[in-house]
Short mmCIF file of C-alpha atoms and ligand atoms in Angstrom, two decimals:
data_model
loop_
_atom_site.label_atom_id
_atom_site.label_comp_id
_atom_site.label_asym_id
_atom_site.label_seq_id
_atom_site.Cartn_x
_atom_site.Cartn_y
_atom_site.Cartn_z
CA UNK P 1 -32.47 -37.53 81.15
CA UNK P 2 -31.07 -40.97 80.86
CA UNK P 3 -27.94 -40.67 82.89
CA UNK P 4 -25.01 -41.98 80.99
CA UNK P 5 -25.59 -40.76 77.50
CA UNK P 6 -22.38 -39.49 75.98
CA UNK P 7 -23.59 -36.41 74.23
CA UNK P 8 -20.38 -36.26 72.25
CA UNK P 9 -20.94 -39.64 70.67
CA UNK P 10 -22.75 -39.31 67.45
CA UNK P 11 -24.51 -42.48 68.01
CA UNK P 12 -25.94 -42.05 71.49
CA UNK P 13 -24.21 -45.13 72.89
CA UNK P 14 -22.34 -44.42 76.11
CA UNK P 15 -18.97 -45.79 75.14
CA UNK P 16 -15.63 -44.18 74.58
CA UNK P 17 -16.10 -44.79 70.82
CA UNK P 18 -17.74 -42.45 68.30
CA UNK P 19 -19.46 -44.80 66.02
CA UNK P 20 -20.05 -45.06 62.29
CA UNK P 21 -22.73 -46.51 60.12
CA UNK P 22 -22.71 -50.21 59.32
CA UNK P 23 -21.42 -50.28 62.79
CA UNK P 24 -19.37 -53.13 63.88
CA UNK P 25 -18.47 -53.75 67.49
CA UNK P 26 -15.57 -51.56 68.37
CA UNK P 27 -12.62 -53.86 69.13
CA UNK P 28 -12.02 -51.94 72.29
CA UNK P 29 -15.35 -52.95 73.64
CA UNK P 30 -14.93 -55.96 75.90
CA UNK P 31 -17.75 -58.15 74.91
CA UNK P 32 -19.98 -59.01 77.99
CA UNK P 33 -17.89 -56.75 80.12
CA UNK P 34 -19.31 -53.24 79.11
CA UNK P 35 -22.88 -52.43 79.06
CA UNK P 36 -23.97 -50.28 76.35
CA UNK P 37 -26.81 -47.71 76.98
CA UNK P 38 -29.23 -45.79 74.84
CA UNK P 39 -32.63 -44.29 75.20
CA UNK P 40 -34.66 -46.39 72.74
CA UNK P 41 -33.55 -49.81 71.53
CA UNK P 42 -35.23 -50.89 68.28
CA UNK P 43 -35.28 -54.48 67.13
CA UNK P 44 -35.61 -54.63 63.33
CA UNK P 45 -34.00 -52.71 60.54
CA UNK P 46 -36.97 -52.69 58.16
CA UNK P 47 -39.09 -49.64 57.24
CA UNK P 48 -40.73 -49.43 60.80
CA UNK P 49 -37.49 -49.45 62.74
CA UNK P 50 -35.59 -47.24 60.42
CA UNK P 51 -38.27 -44.61 60.23
CA UNK P 52 -38.73 -44.48 63.93
CA UNK P 53 -35.00 -44.26 64.41
CA UNK P 54 -34.78 -41.32 61.89
CA UNK P 55 -37.67 -39.40 63.32
CA UNK P 56 -36.29 -39.66 66.94
CA UNK P 57 -32.73 -38.88 65.99
CA UNK P 58 -33.85 -35.73 64.22
CA UNK P 59 -35.03 -34.48 67.70
CA UNK P 60 -32.14 -35.63 69.63
CA UNK P 61 -33.44 -38.92 71.02
CA UNK P 62 -30.89 -41.57 70.66
CA UNK P 63 -31.63 -45.10 69.37
CA UNK P 64 -29.92 -48.16 68.44
CA UNK P 65 -31.33 -50.48 65.72
CA UNK P 66 -30.62 -54.30 65.91
CA UNK P 67 -31.05 -56.23 62.58
CA UNK P 68 -30.41 -59.91 62.17
CA UNK P 69 -29.82 -59.78 58.51
CA UNK P 70 -27.26 -57.99 56.38
CA UNK P 71 -28.13 -54.72 54.90
CA UNK P 72 -27.86 -56.30 51.39
CA UNK P 73 -30.40 -58.98 52.39
CA UNK P 74 -32.90 -56.31 53.74
CA UNK P 75 -32.52 -54.41 50.61
CA UNK P 76 -32.97 -57.33 48.41
CA UNK P 77 -36.68 -57.89 49.52
CA UNK P 78 -39.21 -57.04 46.86
CA UNK P 79 -42.25 -55.53 48.53
CA UNK P 80 -45.23 -53.37 47.55
CA UNK P 81 -45.07 -49.57 47.20
CA UNK P 82 -48.34 -47.69 47.38
CA UNK P 83 -48.02 -44.82 49.82
CA UNK P 84 -50.95 -43.13 51.40
CA UNK P 85 -50.99 -39.38 51.47
CA UNK P 86 -50.34 -39.61 55.31
CA UNK P 87 -47.22 -41.66 54.79
CA UNK P 88 -45.91 -39.29 52.11
CA UNK P 89 -46.38 -36.40 54.64
CA UNK P 90 -44.50 -38.36 57.34
CA UNK P 91 -41.68 -39.10 55.03
CA UNK P 92 -41.26 -35.54 54.26
CA UNK P 93 -41.44 -34.47 58.00
CA UNK P 94 -38.71 -37.02 58.66
CA UNK P 95 -36.43 -35.64 55.97
CA UNK P 96 -36.35 -38.96 54.03
CA UNK P 97 -38.50 -37.97 50.86
CA UNK P 98 -35.85 -37.00 48.50
CA UNK P 99 -35.87 -40.28 46.44
CA UNK P 100 -39.68 -40.37 46.48
CA UNK P 101 -40.05 -36.74 45.52
CA UNK P 102 -37.68 -37.34 42.56
CA UNK P 103 -38.76 -40.79 41.36
CA UNK P 104 -42.22 -41.33 43.14
CA UNK P 105 -45.27 -41.57 40.78
CA UNK P 106 -48.67 -40.08 42.19
CA UNK P 107 -51.69 -41.98 41.05
CA UNK P 108 -55.14 -40.46 40.87
CA UNK P 109 -57.08 -43.55 40.25
CA UNK P 110 -57.13 -47.35 40.26
CA UNK P 111 -59.01 -49.70 37.85
CA UNK P 112 -60.97 -52.78 38.73
CA UNK P 113 -61.30 -55.27 35.90
CA UNK P 114 -64.44 -57.47 35.93
CA UNK P 115 -66.51 -59.46 33.36
CA UNK P 116 -64.04 -58.16 30.61
CA UNK P 117 -64.55 -54.66 31.54
CA UNK P 118 -62.50 -52.05 33.35
CA UNK P 119 -64.04 -49.65 36.00
CA UNK P 120 -62.14 -46.73 37.15
CA UNK P 121 -62.20 -45.62 40.84
CA UNK P 122 -61.50 -41.93 40.55
CA UNK P 123 -59.46 -41.55 43.92
CA UNK P 124 -58.71 -37.84 43.37
CA UNK P 125 -62.28 -36.94 42.19
CA UNK P 126 -63.92 -38.88 45.00
CA UNK P 127 -61.63 -37.86 47.86
CA UNK P 128 -59.41 -35.03 46.71
CA UNK P 129 -56.46 -37.33 47.49
CA UNK P 130 -53.95 -39.46 45.59
CA UNK P 131 -51.52 -42.36 46.42
CA UNK P 132 -47.85 -42.28 45.61
CA UNK P 133 -46.31 -45.28 43.73
CA UNK P 134 -42.79 -45.67 45.28
CA UNK P 135 -41.30 -49.07 45.86
CA UNK P 136 -40.68 -50.30 49.46
CA UNK P 137 -37.18 -51.34 48.46
CA UNK P 138 -36.30 -47.86 47.29
CA UNK P 139 -37.82 -46.41 50.34
CA UNK P 140 -35.76 -48.69 52.68
CA UNK P 141 -32.58 -47.71 50.77
CA UNK P 142 -33.49 -43.98 51.21
CA UNK P 143 -33.94 -44.64 54.96
CA UNK P 144 -30.59 -46.41 55.36
CA UNK P 145 -28.87 -43.50 53.59
CA UNK P 146 -30.59 -41.03 55.84
CA UNK P 147 -29.47 -42.99 58.80
CA UNK P 148 -25.92 -43.16 57.67
CA UNK P 149 -25.86 -39.46 56.98
CA UNK P 150 -26.81 -38.73 60.61
CA UNK P 151 -24.44 -41.37 61.97
CA UNK P 152 -27.32 -43.48 63.12
CA UNK P 153 -26.42 -46.84 64.80
CA UNK P 154 -27.73 -49.95 63.00
CA UNK P 155 -26.08 -53.36 63.94
CA UNK P 156 -26.51 -55.81 61.30
CA UNK P 157 -26.30 -59.62 61.44
CA UNK P 158 -26.92 -59.73 65.21
CA UNK P 159 -27.97 -63.02 66.52
CA UNK P 160 -30.17 -64.29 69.50
CA UNK P 161 -31.64 -60.96 70.28
CA UNK P 162 -33.35 -61.36 73.63
CA UNK P 163 -35.45 -58.80 75.57
CA UNK P 164 -35.19 -58.34 79.35
CA UNK P 165 -36.80 -56.31 82.10
CA UNK P 166 -39.79 -54.85 80.14
CA UNK P 167 -42.04 -55.26 83.08
CA UNK P 168 -39.71 -53.98 85.75
CA UNK P 169 -38.54 -50.72 84.25
CA UNK P 170 -35.12 -51.97 83.41
CA UNK P 171 -35.38 -52.88 79.76
CA UNK P 172 -32.43 -54.35 78.22
CA UNK P 173 -31.40 -56.23 74.99
CA UNK P 174 -28.80 -58.84 74.67
CA UNK P 175 -27.50 -60.46 71.50
CA UNK P 176 -24.36 -62.04 70.01
CA UNK P 177 -22.22 -60.87 67.16
CA UNK P 178 -19.14 -62.40 65.85
CA UNK P 179 -19.34 -65.06 68.49
CA UNK P 180 -19.33 -62.33 71.25
CA UNK P 181 -22.21 -61.48 73.52
CA UNK P 182 -23.42 -57.81 74.16
CA UNK P 183 -26.01 -56.06 76.44
CA UNK P 184 -27.74 -52.78 75.69
CA UNK P 185 -29.67 -51.10 78.54
CA UNK P 186 -32.31 -48.60 77.22
CA UNK P 187 -35.43 -46.80 78.42
CA UNK P 188 -37.80 -48.32 75.86
CA UNK P 189 -37.65 -51.20 73.55
CA UNK P 190 -39.58 -51.13 70.28
CA UNK P 191 -40.40 -54.33 68.46
CA UNK P 192 -40.14 -53.55 64.73
CA UNK P 193 -39.00 -57.00 63.86
CA UNK P 194 -41.81 -58.07 61.64
CA UNK P 195 -44.14 -61.09 61.87
CA UNK P 196 -41.44 -63.69 62.68
CA UNK P 197 -39.46 -61.42 64.91
CA UNK P 198 -38.58 -62.06 68.71
CA UNK P 199 -40.66 -59.19 70.16
CA UNK P 200 -44.14 -60.44 70.03
CA UNK P 201 -42.91 -64.02 71.18
CA UNK P 202 -41.29 -62.44 74.26
CA UNK P 203 -44.50 -61.31 75.63
CA UNK P 204 -46.20 -63.78 78.05
CA UNK P 205 -49.19 -65.41 76.11
CA UNK P 206 -51.58 -64.47 78.81
CA UNK P 207 -50.85 -60.76 78.00
CA UNK P 208 -51.70 -61.18 74.50
CA UNK P 209 -54.81 -61.55 72.33
CA UNK P 210 -54.26 -62.72 68.77
CA UNK P 211 -56.81 -62.38 65.89
CA UNK P 212 -56.01 -64.30 62.60
CA UNK P 213 -57.57 -65.25 59.16
CA UNK P 214 -55.40 -67.22 56.81
CA UNK P 215 -56.71 -67.25 53.21
CA UNK P 216 -56.86 -70.38 51.16
CA UNK P 217 -54.67 -69.03 48.42
CA UNK P 218 -51.58 -67.02 47.75
CA UNK P 219 -50.14 -64.47 45.50
CA UNK P 220 -47.65 -65.33 42.86
CA UNK P 221 -45.61 -62.10 42.11
CA UNK P 222 -43.28 -61.41 39.12
CA UNK P 223 -40.96 -58.35 38.60
CA UNK P 224 -40.05 -57.72 34.92
CA UNK P 225 -38.06 -55.19 33.07
CA UNK P 226 -41.03 -54.44 30.82
CA UNK P 227 -43.22 -51.40 30.22
CA UNK P 228 -46.23 -51.44 32.68
CA UNK P 229 -49.39 -52.45 30.80
CA UNK P 230 -51.34 -49.50 32.22
CA UNK P 231 -50.74 -46.02 33.71
CA UNK P 232 -52.92 -46.97 36.72
CA UNK P 233 -52.99 -50.23 38.77
CA UNK P 234 -55.49 -52.92 37.56
CA UNK P 235 -57.12 -55.04 40.09
CA UNK P 236 -58.71 -58.02 38.31
CA UNK P 237 -61.56 -60.27 39.51
CA UNK P 238 -61.80 -63.29 37.01
CA UNK P 239 -63.29 -66.83 37.32
CA UNK P 240 -59.73 -68.15 36.91
CA UNK P 241 -58.62 -66.03 39.93
CA UNK P 242 -57.52 -62.66 40.92
CA UNK P 243 -54.71 -60.75 39.15
CA UNK P 244 -52.95 -57.38 39.67
CA UNK P 245 -51.04 -55.24 37.40
CA UNK P 246 -48.73 -52.87 39.23
CA UNK P 247 -45.46 -51.06 38.48
CA UNK P 248 -42.27 -49.72 40.00
CA UNK P 249 -41.08 -47.39 37.10
CA UNK P 250 -41.90 -46.79 33.42
CA UNK P 251 -39.57 -49.81 32.68
CA UNK P 252 -40.18 -51.95 35.63
CA UNK P 253 -43.50 -53.88 36.12
CA UNK P 254 -44.83 -55.85 39.03
CA UNK P 255 -47.66 -58.47 38.37
CA UNK P 256 -49.45 -60.82 40.58
CA UNK P 257 -51.95 -63.88 40.10
CA UNK P 258 -53.85 -65.58 42.79
CA UNK P 259 -52.41 -69.04 43.00
CA UNK P 260 -52.93 -72.21 45.19
CA UNK P 261 -50.94 -72.50 48.41
CA UNK P 262 -49.68 -75.82 47.19
CA UNK P 263 -48.02 -74.22 44.22
CA UNK P 264 -44.30 -73.82 44.13
CA UNK P 265 -42.36 -71.17 42.06
CA UNK P 266 -40.99 -73.90 39.86
CA UNK P 267 -44.53 -74.88 38.84
CA UNK P 268 -44.81 -71.50 37.19
CA UNK P 269 -42.31 -71.07 34.32
CA UNK P 270 -42.54 -67.43 32.92
CA UNK P 271 -44.67 -68.53 29.89
CA UNK P 272 -47.32 -70.13 32.12
CA UNK P 273 -47.29 -66.99 34.26
CA UNK P 274 -47.86 -64.62 31.30
CA UNK P 275 -50.42 -66.96 29.71
CA UNK P 276 -52.40 -66.99 33.03
CA UNK P 277 -52.23 -63.31 33.51
CA UNK P 278 -53.42 -62.51 30.13
CA UNK P 279 -56.35 -64.97 30.44
CA UNK P 280 -57.38 -62.99 33.58
CA UNK P 281 -57.28 -59.46 32.04
CA UNK P 282 -59.80 -57.78 29.63
CA UNK P 283 -58.88 -58.53 26.08
CA UNK P 284 -57.71 -55.03 25.08
CA UNK P 285 -55.42 -54.96 28.12
CA UNK P 286 -54.03 -58.46 27.46
CA UNK P 287 -53.41 -57.50 23.88
CA UNK P 288 -51.05 -54.79 24.88
CA UNK P 289 -49.19 -56.66 27.74
CA UNK P 290 -45.60 -56.56 27.18
CA UNK P 291 -43.92 -59.82 28.50
CA UNK P 292 -40.35 -60.64 29.26
CA UNK P 293 -38.04 -62.83 31.56
CA UNK P 294 -38.92 -62.51 35.23
CA UNK P 295 -36.26 -60.94 37.39
CA UNK P 296 -37.88 -61.94 40.58
CA UNK P 297 -40.66 -64.42 41.23
CA UNK P 298 -42.17 -65.53 44.54
CA UNK P 299 -45.24 -66.79 46.32
CA UNK P 300 -46.63 -65.06 49.37
CA UNK P 301 -49.40 -66.42 51.54
CA UNK P 302 -52.25 -64.09 52.43
CA UNK P 303 -53.06 -63.57 56.17
CA UNK P 304 -55.05 -61.05 58.23
CA UNK P 305 -53.43 -60.80 61.72
CA UNK P 306 -53.62 -58.48 64.75
CA UNK P 307 -52.22 -58.75 68.21
CA UNK P 308 -53.43 -56.77 71.06
CA UNK P 309 -52.39 -54.77 73.04
CA UNK P 310 -49.35 -53.28 71.45
CA UNK P 311 -47.71 -52.17 74.71
CA UNK P 312 -46.28 -54.47 77.44
CA UNK P 313 -44.53 -52.44 80.06
CA UNK P 314 -41.46 -50.81 78.29
CA UNK P 315 -41.90 -52.84 75.14
CA UNK P 316 -43.97 -51.39 72.26
CA UNK P 317 -44.88 -53.28 69.09
CA UNK P 318 -45.12 -51.67 65.77
CA UNK P 319 -45.58 -52.62 62.03
CA UNK P 320 -45.66 -56.28 60.94
CA UNK P 321 -44.58 -57.36 64.42
CA UNK P 322 -48.09 -56.39 65.46
CA UNK P 323 -50.30 -56.86 62.47
CA UNK P 324 -50.49 -58.17 58.84
CA UNK P 325 -52.84 -57.34 56.18
CA UNK P 326 -53.50 -59.26 52.92
CA UNK P 327 -51.79 -57.13 50.14
CA UNK P 328 -54.99 -56.50 48.37
CA UNK P 329 -55.69 -53.09 50.01
CA UNK P 330 -51.98 -51.99 49.76
CA UNK P 331 -51.94 -51.21 53.50
CA UNK P 332 -48.90 -53.08 55.00
CA UNK P 333 -46.41 -50.38 54.63
CA UNK P 334 -48.91 -47.63 55.43
CA UNK P 335 -49.94 -49.23 58.74
CA UNK P 336 -46.33 -49.49 59.77
CA UNK P 337 -45.88 -45.79 59.11
CA UNK P 338 -49.08 -45.04 60.98
CA UNK P 339 -47.94 -46.92 64.11
CA UNK P 340 -44.55 -44.99 63.93
CA UNK P 341 -46.48 -41.67 63.50
CA UNK P 342 -48.33 -42.36 66.86
CA UNK P 343 -45.43 -44.03 68.65
CA UNK P 344 -42.72 -41.36 67.63
CA UNK P 345 -45.01 -38.50 68.75
CA UNK P 346 -45.66 -40.20 72.03
CA UNK P 347 -41.86 -40.81 72.66
CA UNK P 348 -41.10 -37.16 71.75
CA UNK P 349 -43.70 -35.98 74.19
CA UNK P 350 -42.17 -38.26 76.85
CA UNK P 351 -38.69 -36.98 76.33
CA UNK P 352 -39.62 -33.41 75.79
CA UNK P 353 -42.32 -32.90 78.36
CA UNK P 354 -42.04 -36.03 80.59
CA UNK P 355 -45.72 -36.76 79.64
CA UNK P 356 -46.37 -40.42 79.25
CA UNK P 357 -49.98 -39.83 77.99
CA UNK P 358 -49.16 -40.62 74.48
CA UNK P 359 -47.40 -43.78 75.46
CA UNK P 360 -50.39 -44.75 77.55
CA UNK P 361 -52.70 -44.09 74.53
CA UNK P 362 -50.46 -45.69 71.75
CA UNK P 363 -51.94 -49.26 71.75
CA UNK P 364 -55.53 -48.15 71.56
CA UNK P 365 -54.90 -45.26 69.07
CA UNK P 366 -52.75 -47.29 66.72
CA UNK P 367 -55.10 -50.37 66.86
CA UNK P 368 -58.24 -48.18 66.08
CA UNK P 369 -56.65 -47.34 62.64
CA UNK P 370 -55.27 -50.91 62.22
CA UNK P 371 -58.66 -52.61 62.59
CA UNK P 372 -60.19 -50.26 59.86
CA UNK P 373 -57.26 -51.10 57.44
CA UNK P 374 -57.68 -54.80 58.40
CA UNK P 375 -61.41 -54.56 57.49
CA UNK P 376 -60.66 -52.70 54.25
CA UNK P 377 -57.96 -55.27 53.13
CA UNK P 378 -60.30 -58.18 54.18
CA UNK P 379 -63.03 -56.69 52.11
CA UNK P 380 -61.06 -56.08 49.03
CA UNK P 381 -59.64 -59.61 49.22
CA UNK P 382 -63.15 -60.97 49.47
CA UNK P 383 -64.33 -58.80 46.62
CA UNK P 384 -61.51 -59.74 44.09
CA UNK P 385 -60.51 -63.31 44.76
CA UNK P 386 -61.91 -66.72 44.04
CA UNK P 387 -63.13 -68.52 47.08
CA UNK P 388 -64.00 -71.96 45.78
CA UNK P 389 -65.48 -73.00 49.18
CA UNK P 390 -68.08 -70.29 48.95
CA UNK P 391 -69.92 -72.06 46.10
CA UNK P 392 -72.38 -70.55 43.69
CA UNK P 393 -74.13 -68.40 46.29
CA UNK P 394 -70.84 -66.84 47.23
CA UNK P 395 -70.12 -66.11 43.66
CA UNK P 396 -73.48 -64.37 43.26
CA UNK P 397 -72.84 -62.38 46.37
CA UNK P 398 -69.50 -61.12 44.99
CA UNK P 399 -71.12 -60.37 41.67
CA UNK P 400 -73.78 -58.30 43.38
CA UNK P 401 -71.22 -56.58 45.48
CA UNK P 402 -69.23 -55.53 42.27
CA UNK P 403 -72.40 -54.54 40.42
CA UNK P 404 -73.36 -52.41 43.50
CA UNK P 405 -69.87 -50.91 43.70
CA UNK P 406 -69.72 -49.66 39.98
CA UNK P 407 -73.31 -48.39 40.19
CA UNK P 408 -72.97 -46.33 43.31
CA UNK P 409 -70.86 -43.15 43.92
CA UNK P 410 -71.23 -43.77 47.62
CA UNK P 411 -69.66 -47.18 47.45
CA UNK P 412 -66.91 -46.15 45.18
CA UNK P 413 -66.26 -43.21 47.51
CA UNK P 414 -65.96 -45.59 50.48
CA UNK P 415 -63.45 -47.74 48.63
CA UNK P 416 -61.48 -44.67 47.48
CA UNK P 417 -61.22 -43.08 50.91
CA UNK P 418 -60.06 -46.24 52.45
CA UNK P 419 -57.55 -46.68 49.66
CA UNK P 420 -56.02 -43.34 49.89
CA UNK P 421 -55.89 -43.69 53.74
CA UNK P 422 -58.29 -42.87 56.57
CA UNK P 423 -57.48 -39.95 58.88
CA UNK P 424 -54.95 -40.46 61.76
N1 APR Z 1 -33.55 -59.81 65.61
C1 APR Z 1 -33.17 -58.58 64.81
N2 APR Z 1 -33.91 -58.44 63.81
C2 APR Z 1 -34.95 -59.04 63.40
C3 APR Z 1 -35.40 -60.13 64.14
C4 APR Z 1 -34.62 -60.48 65.35
N3 APR Z 1 -34.96 -61.54 66.19
N4 APR Z 1 -36.53 -60.79 63.52
C5 APR Z 1 -36.80 -60.10 62.49
N5 APR Z 1 -35.76 -58.98 62.31
C6 APR Z 1 -35.77 -58.10 61.28
C7 APR Z 1 -36.05 -58.71 59.92
O1 APR Z 1 -34.76 -59.22 59.45
C8 APR Z 1 -36.46 -57.45 59.17
O2 APR Z 1 -35.53 -56.76 58.50
O3 APR Z 1 -36.86 -57.20 61.52
C9 APR Z 1 -37.01 -56.53 60.27
C10 APR Z 1 -38.64 -56.37 60.20
O4 APR Z 1 -38.93 -55.63 59.02
P1 APR Z 1 -40.34 -55.86 58.09
O5 APR Z 1 -40.64 -57.26 58.04
O6 APR Z 1 -40.12 -55.19 56.84
O7 APR Z 1 -41.39 -55.22 59.02
P2 APR Z 1 -41.68 -53.67 59.26
O8 APR Z 1 -40.39 -52.90 59.38
O9 APR Z 1 -42.75 -53.61 60.33
O10 APR Z 1 -42.36 -53.27 57.83
C11 APR Z 1 -43.67 -53.63 57.34
O11 APR Z 1 -43.04 -54.66 55.57
O12 APR Z 1 -43.72 -56.77 55.01
C12 APR Z 1 -43.89 -55.46 54.73
O13 APR Z 1 -46.13 -55.41 54.04
C13 APR Z 1 -45.15 -55.06 55.14
O14 APR Z 1 -44.96 -53.21 54.09
C14 APR Z 1 -44.95 -53.67 55.27
C15 APR Z 1 -43.71 -53.55 56.01
C1 PHB Z 2 -47.24 -53.66 44.33
O1 PHB Z 2 -46.99 -52.82 43.60
O2 PHB Z 2 -46.44 -54.66 44.70
C2 PHB Z 2 -48.64 -53.75 44.89
C3 PHB Z 2 -49.46 -52.70 44.65
C4 PHB Z 2 -50.77 -52.71 45.19
C5 PHB Z 2 -51.19 -53.72 46.01
C6 PHB Z 2 -50.27 -54.78 46.35
C7 PHB Z 2 -49.02 -54.76 45.73
O3 PHB Z 2 -52.44 -53.85 46.52
#
């Protein structure tokens, strides 16, 4: 067992302070003087880091989460919310499904609009499984509340997080807070710090292999306090570009249109957005679209990205720190949970049975599922967006792919089984 853990401290940091959530450095802790210790140091207080911390804490493994932003900032991010059954199960196992069980919305199908018609993909009928509509913002809030309830340690607004000793078995994290510097020694470091985090950048380039595809367009997303236009998601392929009709609740809608990467939010006043969305939807859908002022509007680039391997000595990467998918397949959050499922069981096996077999296998196991979701997300993006550079032949190929999809149960089943989530 990791020598100096203070079993009395609710937090798992060996100091003479019992710590509380929204933890600020205890004044008695002499910056730079005392070294903090824990078992698993986690960088990033997004869904990956929080979920891992929750699962490990529930089995008595101590963690500390370092997050560079404030909690309000993290909770202010608007992100997708389509959960695979596997993720729903993991949240229930981790004891953080209360909000989802109360307010989540199970969906048995999705629609694909094309050539003025809507085609239904019967997820439940074709696979026996459904997906759960529950916003990532709400989920992240639930995770923070669960961490607080257990006295989990999450340090917000930390600066200059740096990683040390991952290749010589003395992993440690250093950071600054309030102008003071701190050091945390741990047994493992988990990089859950997203695409722009420090973890992946801390790995020597010769130890990494990166794969990337950047798409020549973005998604302009709008959140509005309006009644969703449909009870199931509508993915639309239209000569003017892709569009998506999604929702957060019966009174909160989320819509997206494909836009140029040169566009700025200011180029898209609400009426232009609603006009363009209506133009890309089948007439009967456009006719019943309720419009209103946007309460959030942002443009996101589309990228497929994977880094290999996911382990470097005592450092493990998970979630967006390791891979990005274009949002067309709704896989981003689910892949983060998939990594955390594999990594948490590997760490639990290590602490319970001294076995590092799972840790050895983590990268290969997690990447096998990541690549399948990357393929599906790339394929959905290719199927539903306008790619000016592919020309007329490309358009005809896309048309043939859609015609085949809607005429083949096998093809629809393939889409459905990927959408609801492939086995772990
Ligand atoms: N030090 C501390 N924290 C950091 C650092 C750093 N150097 N760099 C980034 N972070 C924090 C970010 O502020 C963010 O809160 O790491 C967190 C990473 O969270 P996410 O980007 O949400 O990544 P992840 O937890 O893996 O969740 C993946 O998020 O983007 C969506 O589609 C994606 O749904 C998927 C999910
Ligand atoms: C969303 O609700 O924001 C959403 C849903 C499905 C996607 C992407 C985003 O594929």
